[in-house]
Amino acid sequence: MIDDGTGLLTIGRLSRSWASAWTTYAPEAATVLAELLGDADRAAVLERMVSASRAELARFRELPALVRGPSRCARTGRSPRGWSPR
């Protein structure tokens, strides 16, 4: 499966590659990138990955939970931990 570089499959494989101490210049790294990204623009993928890891964006994602409070998720009606007491 090839995605645009932002999917969980891509992020997971890249994380495992980094964890196994591949350098960006290793032949294995080029093979993994070719499999995952296909013909995607690598500079655009890198920009999306970098922007997704910015602290400001993480704080923005947390804002709705702070506004709603810890009681229940507005979308699902469940508690933030995924279960609903009866």
GROMACS .gro file of N, CA and C in nm, residues 15-48:
model
  102
   15SER      N    1   0.937   0.508   1.137
   15SER     CA    2   0.981   0.501   1.277
   15SER      C    3   1.063   0.376   1.302
   16ARG      N    4   1.017   0.262   1.249
   16ARG     CA    5   1.093   0.139   1.266
   16ARG      C    6   1.228   0.148   1.195
   17SER      N    7   1.231   0.214   1.081
   17SER     CA    8   1.358   0.231   1.010
   17SER      C    9   1.455   0.314   1.092
   18TRP      N   10   1.405   0.423   1.149
   18TRP     CA   11   1.492   0.508   1.231
   18TRP      C   12   1.538   0.433   1.355
   19ALA      N   13   1.447   0.354   1.412
   19ALA     CA   14   1.482   0.279   1.533
   19ALA      C   15   1.591   0.176   1.506
   20SER      N   16   1.596   0.125   1.384
   20SER     CA   17   1.700   0.028   1.353
   20SER      C   18   1.827   0.096   1.305
   21ALA      N   19   1.838   0.224   1.328
   21ALA     CA   20   1.960   0.304   1.307
   21ALA      C   21   2.006   0.309   1.162
   22TRP      N   22   1.912   0.312   1.071
   22TRP     CA   23   1.952   0.334   0.933
   22TRP      C   24   1.988   0.480   0.916
   23THR      N   25   2.087   0.506   0.839
   23THR     CA   26   2.117   0.645   0.806
   23THR      C   27   2.036   0.681   0.682
   24THR      N   28   2.022   0.808   0.658
   24THR     CA   29   1.946   0.851   0.540
   24THR      C   30   2.016   0.814   0.411
   25TYR      N   31   2.143   0.780   0.420
   25TYR     CA   32   2.219   0.746   0.300
   25TYR      C   33   2.231   0.595   0.278
   26ALA      N   34   2.175   0.515   0.366
   26ALA     CA   35   2.183   0.369   0.353
   26ALA      C   36   2.096   0.323   0.236
   27PRO      N   37   2.138   0.220   0.165
   27PRO     CA   38   2.057   0.167   0.055
   27PRO      C   39   1.918   0.121   0.101
   28GLU      N   40   1.910   0.070   0.224
   28GLU     CA   41   1.781   0.024   0.275
   28GLU      C   42   1.683   0.140   0.288
   29ALA      N   43   1.732   0.256   0.325
   29ALA     CA   44   1.645   0.373   0.340
   29ALA      C   45   1.584   0.412   0.206
   30ALA      N   46   1.662   0.409   0.102
   30ALA     CA   47   1.611   0.443  -0.031
   30ALA      C   48   1.504   0.344  -0.075
   31THR      N   49   1.524   0.217  -0.043
   31THR     CA   50   1.426   0.114  -0.079
   31THR      C   51   1.295   0.136  -0.006
   32VAL      N   52   1.303   0.163   0.123
   32VAL     CA   53   1.182   0.187   0.203
   32VAL      C   54   1.107   0.309   0.151
   33LEU      N   55   1.179   0.418   0.125
   33LEU     CA   56   1.113   0.538   0.074
   33LEU      C   57   1.048   0.514  -0.061
   34ALA      N   58   1.116   0.442  -0.148
   34ALA     CA   59   1.059   0.413  -0.280
   34ALA      C   60   0.931   0.331  -0.268
   35GLU      N   61   0.930   0.233  -0.177
   35GLU     CA   62   0.810   0.151  -0.156
   35GLU      C   63   0.695   0.233  -0.098
   36LEU      N   64   0.726   0.315  -0.001
   36LEU     CA   65   0.622   0.388   0.070
   36LEU      C   66   0.568   0.507  -0.008
   37LEU      N   67   0.655   0.581  -0.071
   37LEU     CA   68   0.614   0.707  -0.132
   37LEU      C   69   0.584   0.696  -0.280
   38GLY      N   70   0.638   0.596  -0.346
   38GLY     CA   71   0.614   0.583  -0.489
   38GLY      C   72   0.659   0.709  -0.562
   39ASP      N   73   0.566   0.769  -0.637
   39ASP     CA   74   0.597   0.889  -0.715
   39ASP      C   75   0.566   1.019  -0.642
   40ALA      N   76   0.532   1.011  -0.514
   40ALA     CA   77   0.496   1.132  -0.439
   40ALA      C   78   0.615   1.228  -0.431
   41ASP      N   79   0.584   1.356  -0.425
   41ASP     CA   80   0.687   1.459  -0.411
   41ASP      C   81   0.745   1.451  -0.270
   42ARG      N   82   0.870   1.409  -0.260
   42ARG     CA   83   0.931   1.385  -0.128
   42ARG      C   84   0.945   1.513  -0.047
   43ALA      N   85   0.969   1.626  -0.111
   43ALA     CA   86   0.978   1.753  -0.038
   43ALA      C   87   0.843   1.788   0.024
   44ALA      N   88   0.735   1.763  -0.048
   44ALA     CA   89   0.601   1.791   0.005
   44ALA      C   90   0.568   1.697   0.121
   45VAL      N   91   0.608   1.571   0.109
   45VAL     CA   92   0.585   1.475   0.217
   45VAL      C   93   0.662   1.517   0.341
   46LEU      N   94   0.787   1.557   0.322
   46LEU     CA   95   0.868   1.602   0.436
   46LEU      C   96   0.805   1.723   0.503
   47GLU      N   97   0.757   1.818   0.426
   47GLU     CA   98   0.693   1.937   0.483
   47GLU      C   99   0.570   1.899   0.564
   48ARG      N  100   0.490   1.806   0.514
   48ARG     CA  101   0.371   1.763   0.588
   48ARG      C  102   0.409   1.692   0.717
   0.00000   0.00000   0.00000
